CSV table of C-alpha atoms in Angstrom, one decimal:
chain,number,residue,atom,x,y,z
U,492,MET,CA,121.4,-38.6,0.8
U,493,GLU,CA,121.8,-35.1,-0.4
U,494,GLU,CA,119.4,-35.7,-3.4
U,495,LEU,CA,116.8,-37.3,-1.1
U,496,ARG,CA,116.9,-34.3,1.2
U,497,SER,CA,116.6,-32.0,-1.8
U,498,THR,CA,113.5,-33.9,-2.9
U,499,GLU,CA,111.9,-33.7,0.5
U,500,VAL,CA,112.6,-29.9,0.6
U,501,LEU,CA,111.1,-29.6,-2.8
U,502,GLU,CA,108.0,-31.5,-1.8
U,503,ARG,CA,107.6,-29.4,1.4
U,504,ASP,CA,107.9,-26.3,-0.8
U,505,ILE,CA,105.3,-27.6,-3.2
U,506,TYR,CA,102.9,-28.5,-0.3
U,507,ALA,CA,103.5,-25.1,1.3
U,508,GLU,CA,102.7,-23.3,-2.0
U,509,ALA,CA,99.7,-25.5,-2.5
U,510,ARG,CA,98.4,-24.6,1.0
U,511,LYS,CA,99.0,-20.9,0.4
U,512,ARG,CA,97.0,-21.1,-2.8
U,513,ALA,CA,94.3,-23.1,-1.1
U,514,ASP,CA,94.1,-20.6,1.8
U,515,HIS,CA,94.0,-17.8,-0.7
U,516,ILE,CA,91.2,-19.4,-2.6
U,517,LEU,CA,89.3,-20.1,0.6
U,518,SER,CA,89.8,-16.6,1.7
U,519,CYS,CA,88.5,-15.2,-1.6
U,520,ALA,CA,85.6,-17.6,-1.4
U,521,ARG,CA,84.7,-16.4,2.1
U,522,ALA,CA,85.0,-12.8,1.0
U,523,ASP,CA,82.7,-13.5,-2.0
U,524,CYS,CA,80.2,-15.3,0.3
U,525,ALA,CA,80.2,-12.4,2.8
U,526,GLN,CA,79.7,-9.9,-0.1
U,527,LEU,CA,76.8,-12.0,-1.5
U,528,GLU,CA,75.3,-12.4,2.0
U,529,ALA,CA,75.5,-8.6,2.6
U,530,HIS,CA,74.0,-7.9,-0.9
U,531,ALA,CA,71.2,-10.4,-0.3
U,532,SER,CA,70.5,-8.9,3.2
U,533,ALA,CA,70.4,-5.4,1.7
U,534,ARG,CA,68.1,-6.6,-1.1
U,535,VAL,CA,65.8,-8.3,1.5
U,536,GLN,CA,65.7,-5.1,3.5
U,537,ASP,CA,64.9,-3.0,0.4
U,538,ILE,CA,62.1,-5.4,-0.6
U,539,THR,CA,60.8,-5.4,3.0
U,540,ARG,CA,60.8,-1.6,3.1
U,541,ALA,CA,59.0,-1.4,-0.3
U,542,VAL,CA,56.3,-3.8,0.9
U,543,GLU,CA,55.9,-2.0,4.1
U,544,GLN,CA,55.6,1.3,2.3
U,545,LEU,CA,53.0,-0.2,-0.2
U,546,PHE,CA,50.9,-1.5,2.7
U,547,ALA,CA,51.2,1.8,4.5
U,548,GLN,CA,50.0,3.7,1.4
U,549,ARG,CA,47.1,1.3,1.0
U,550,ILE,CA,46.1,1.6,4.6
U,551,ALA,CA,46.2,5.4,4.4
U,552,ALA,CA,44.1,5.3,1.2
U,553,TYR,CA,41.6,3.0,2.9
U,554,GLU,CA,41.4,5.3,5.9
U,555,ARG,CA,40.8,8.3,3.6
U,556,ASN,CA,38.1,6.5,1.7
U,557,ALA,CA,36.4,5.4,4.9
U,558,GLN,CA,36.5,8.9,6.3
U,559,ALA,CA,35.0,10.2,3.0
U,560,VAL,CA,32.2,7.6,3.0
U,561,ILE,CA,31.0,8.5,6.5
U,562,PRO,CA,30.0,12.1,5.6
U,563,LEU,CA,28.4,10.9,2.3
U,564,GLU,CA,26.3,8.3,4.1
U,565,ARG,CA,25.2,11.0,6.6
U,566,ILE,CA,24.2,13.2,3.7
U,567,ARG,CA,22.2,10.3,2.1
U,568,GLN,CA,20.5,9.6,5.4
U,569,THR,CA,19.6,13.3,5.8
U,570,ILE,CA,18.2,13.5,2.3
U,571,ARG,CA,16.1,10.4,2.9
U,572,ALA,CA,14.8,11.8,6.1
U,573,VAL,CA,14.0,15.2,4.5
U,574,ASP,CA,12.3,13.5,1.6
U,575,ALA,CA,10.2,11.4,3.9
U,576,ARG,CA,9.2,14.5,5.9
U,577,VAL,CA,8.3,16.4,2.7
U,578,GLN,CA,6.2,13.5,1.4
U,579,ARG,CA,4.3,13.2,4.7
U,580,ALA,CA,3.7,16.9,4.7
U,581,LEU,CA,2.3,16.9,1.1
U,582,ALA,CA,0.1,13.9,1.9
U,583,SER,CA,-1.2,15.7,5.0
U,584,TYR,CA,-1.8,18.9,3.0
U,585,PHE,CA,-3.8,17.3,0.2
U,586,GLU,CA,-5.9,15.4,2.8
U,587,LYS,CA,-6.7,18.5,4.7
U,588,ILE,CA,-7.7,20.7,1.7
U,589,GLY,CA,-10.7,18.6,1.0
U,590,GLU,CA,-12.2,17.0,-2.0
U,591,GLU,CA,-13.3,20.1,-3.9
U,592,LYS,CA,-9.8,21.6,-3.9
U,593,ARG,CA,-8.2,18.3,-4.8
U,594,LEU,CA,-10.4,18.0,-7.8
U,595,ARG,CA,-9.3,21.5,-8.9
U,596,VAL,CA,-5.7,20.4,-8.7
U,597,LEU,CA,-6.5,17.2,-10.6
U,598,ALA,CA,-8.3,19.3,-13.3
U,599,ARG,CA,-5.3,21.6,-13.8
U,600,LEU,CA,-3.1,18.5,-14.4
U,601,LEU,CA,-5.6,17.0,-16.8
U,602,GLU,CA,-5.8,20.3,-18.8
U,603,ARG,CA,-2.1,19.8,-19.6
U,604,TYR,CA,-3.0,16.6,-21.4
U,605,ALA,CA,-5.9,18.1,-23.3
U,606,PRO,CA,-3.8,19.1,-26.4
U,607,LEU,CA,-2.4,15.5,-26.6
U,608,ILE,CA,-5.7,13.8,-26.2
U,609,GLY,CA,-7.8,16.1,-28.3
U,610,GLU,CA,-10.9,14.3,-29.7
U,611,GLN,CA,-9.6,10.8,-29.1
U,612,LYS,CA,-11.7,8.1,-27.5
U,613,ILE,CA,-10.6,7.4,-23.9
U,614,THR,CA,-10.9,4.8,-21.2
U,615,VAL,CA,-10.8,6.1,-17.6
U,616,ARG,CA,-10.2,4.3,-14.3
U,617,PHE,CA,-10.6,6.2,-11.0
U,618,PHE,CA,-10.5,5.9,-7.3
U,619,GLY,CA,-11.5,8.2,-4.3
U,620,TYR,CA,-14.4,10.0,-5.9
U,621,CYS,CA,-17.9,9.2,-7.0
U,622,GLU,CA,-18.6,8.7,-10.7
U,623,SER,CA,-20.5,11.9,-11.2
U,624,ARG,CA,-17.7,14.0,-9.9
U,625,VAL,CA,-15.2,12.3,-12.2
U,626,ARG,CA,-17.5,12.9,-15.2
U,627,ASP,CA,-17.8,16.6,-14.3
U,628,LEU,CA,-14.0,16.7,-14.0
U,629,LEU,CA,-13.5,15.1,-17.4
U,630,ASN,CA,-16.1,17.4,-19.1
U,631,GLN,CA,-14.3,20.4,-17.6
U,632,ALA,CA,-10.7,19.5,-18.3
U,633,LEU,CA,-11.1,17.4,-21.5
U,634,PRO,CA,-14.2,18.7,-23.3
U,635,ARG,CA,-13.2,17.4,-26.7
U,636,ALA,CA,-12.4,13.8,-25.6
U,637,VAL,CA,-14.9,11.0,-26.2
U,638,LEU,CA,-15.4,9.0,-23.1
U,639,ARG,CA,-15.8,5.3,-23.9
U,640,SER,CA,-15.5,3.7,-20.5
U,641,LEU,CA,-15.5,5.0,-16.9
U,642,THR,CA,-14.7,2.4,-14.3
U,643,PRO,CA,-13.7,2.6,-10.6
U,644,PHE,CA,-10.7,0.8,-9.3
U,645,ASP,CA,-11.1,-1.5,-6.4
U,646,LYS,CA,-8.7,-0.9,-3.5
U,647,ALA,CA,-6.1,-3.5,-4.6
U,648,GLU,CA,-6.2,-2.2,-8.2
U,649,ALA,CA,-5.8,1.4,-7.0
U,650,TRP,CA,-2.8,0.4,-4.9
U,651,ARG,CA,-1.1,-1.4,-7.8
U,652,ALA,CA,-1.8,1.5,-10.2
U,653,GLN,CA,-0.5,4.0,-7.6
U,654,CYS,CA,-3.9,5.8,-7.8
U,655,SER,CA,-5.1,6.3,-4.3
U,656,ASP,CA,-6.7,9.6,-5.3
U,657,GLY,CA,-7.4,10.5,-8.9
U,658,LEU,CA,-7.7,8.8,-12.2
U,659,THR,CA,-5.8,7.2,-15.1
U,660,ILE,CA,-6.6,7.7,-18.8
U,661,GLU,CA,-5.8,5.5,-21.8
U,662,THR,CA,-6.7,6.3,-25.4
U,663,GLU,CA,-8.7,3.6,-27.2
U,664,ASP,CA,-5.8,2.8,-29.6
U,665,GLY,CA,-3.4,2.4,-26.6
U,666,THR,CA,-0.9,5.0,-27.9
U,667,LEU,CA,-1.3,7.4,-24.9
U,668,GLN,CA,-1.6,6.8,-21.2
U,669,CYS,CA,-1.7,9.5,-18.6
U,670,ARG,CA,-2.4,9.9,-14.9
U,671,SER,CA,-4.0,12.7,-12.9
U,672,THR,CA,-3.5,11.5,-9.4
U,673,ILE,CA,-2.3,13.0,-6.1
U,674,GLU,CA,0.7,10.7,-6.3
U,675,GLU,CA,1.6,12.2,-9.7
U,676,ILE,CA,1.2,15.7,-8.4
U,677,CYS,CA,3.3,15.0,-5.3
U,678,ALA,CA,6.0,13.5,-7.5
U,679,GLN,CA,6.0,16.6,-9.8
U,680,LEU,CA,6.3,18.9,-6.8
U,681,LEU,CA,9.2,16.9,-5.4
U,682,SER,CA,10.9,17.0,-8.8
U,683,GLU,CA,10.4,20.8,-9.3
U,684,LYS,CA,10.2,22.2,-5.8
U,685,ARG,CA,12.1,19.8,-3.6
U,686,GLN,CA,14.6,22.4,-2.2
U,687,GLU,CA,11.9,25.0,-1.5
U,688,LEU,CA,9.7,22.5,0.2
U,689,ALA,CA,12.6,21.1,2.3
U,690,CYS,CA,13.7,24.6,3.4
U,691,ALA,CA,10.1,25.5,4.3
U,692,LEU,CA,9.8,22.4,6.5
U,693,CYS,CA,13.3,22.0,7.8
U,694,GLY,CA,14.9,25.5,7.5
U,695,ASN,CA,17.5,27.0,5.2
U,696,GLY,CA,20.7,25.1,4.6
U,697,VAL,CA,19.1,21.7,4.6
U,698,VAL,CA,20.4,19.2,2.0
U,699,ALA,CA,17.7,18.2,-0.4
């Protein structure tokens, strides 16, 4: 009987020790899980903060760009409006000065081409003037050139050639083409004197 009781005591001790070890293992496992959970939670929070910061930076950059675009678009609109006003003013000016003065302006532009054209044979198309006035203009501005053809544009041709007032010239060999038109003169004035014209029409400080 004494041996049986000793065996039972030994078994109870073994079971008790086993339970202690099991409880210890479970306790360690719970601690590890809690630590992993805390680490994962902190990691998620870090990632969330990083994403929120990234989106905040992108939103701020978008807002800055949007604010910058608005003034630029206003400047572009102002420039377009000023250009349109200058072009209307130039068109009105050349219309008011009359045919004689317009021909003088066209002659001055033609004279710039004289060294290039020299004694070459030329074909001329014109619009807005009678043929005799154009011949006189050519004789004055290009005295050495040989006129092979002088033909008026019809209205549709003049529109396509952007020659509502003036003439176009092409050498017989096709190596040189030039224009002496009010459109060309207006374009040159806008290129060279845009700021001065804009200030004269719209006041100092205007963007042009």
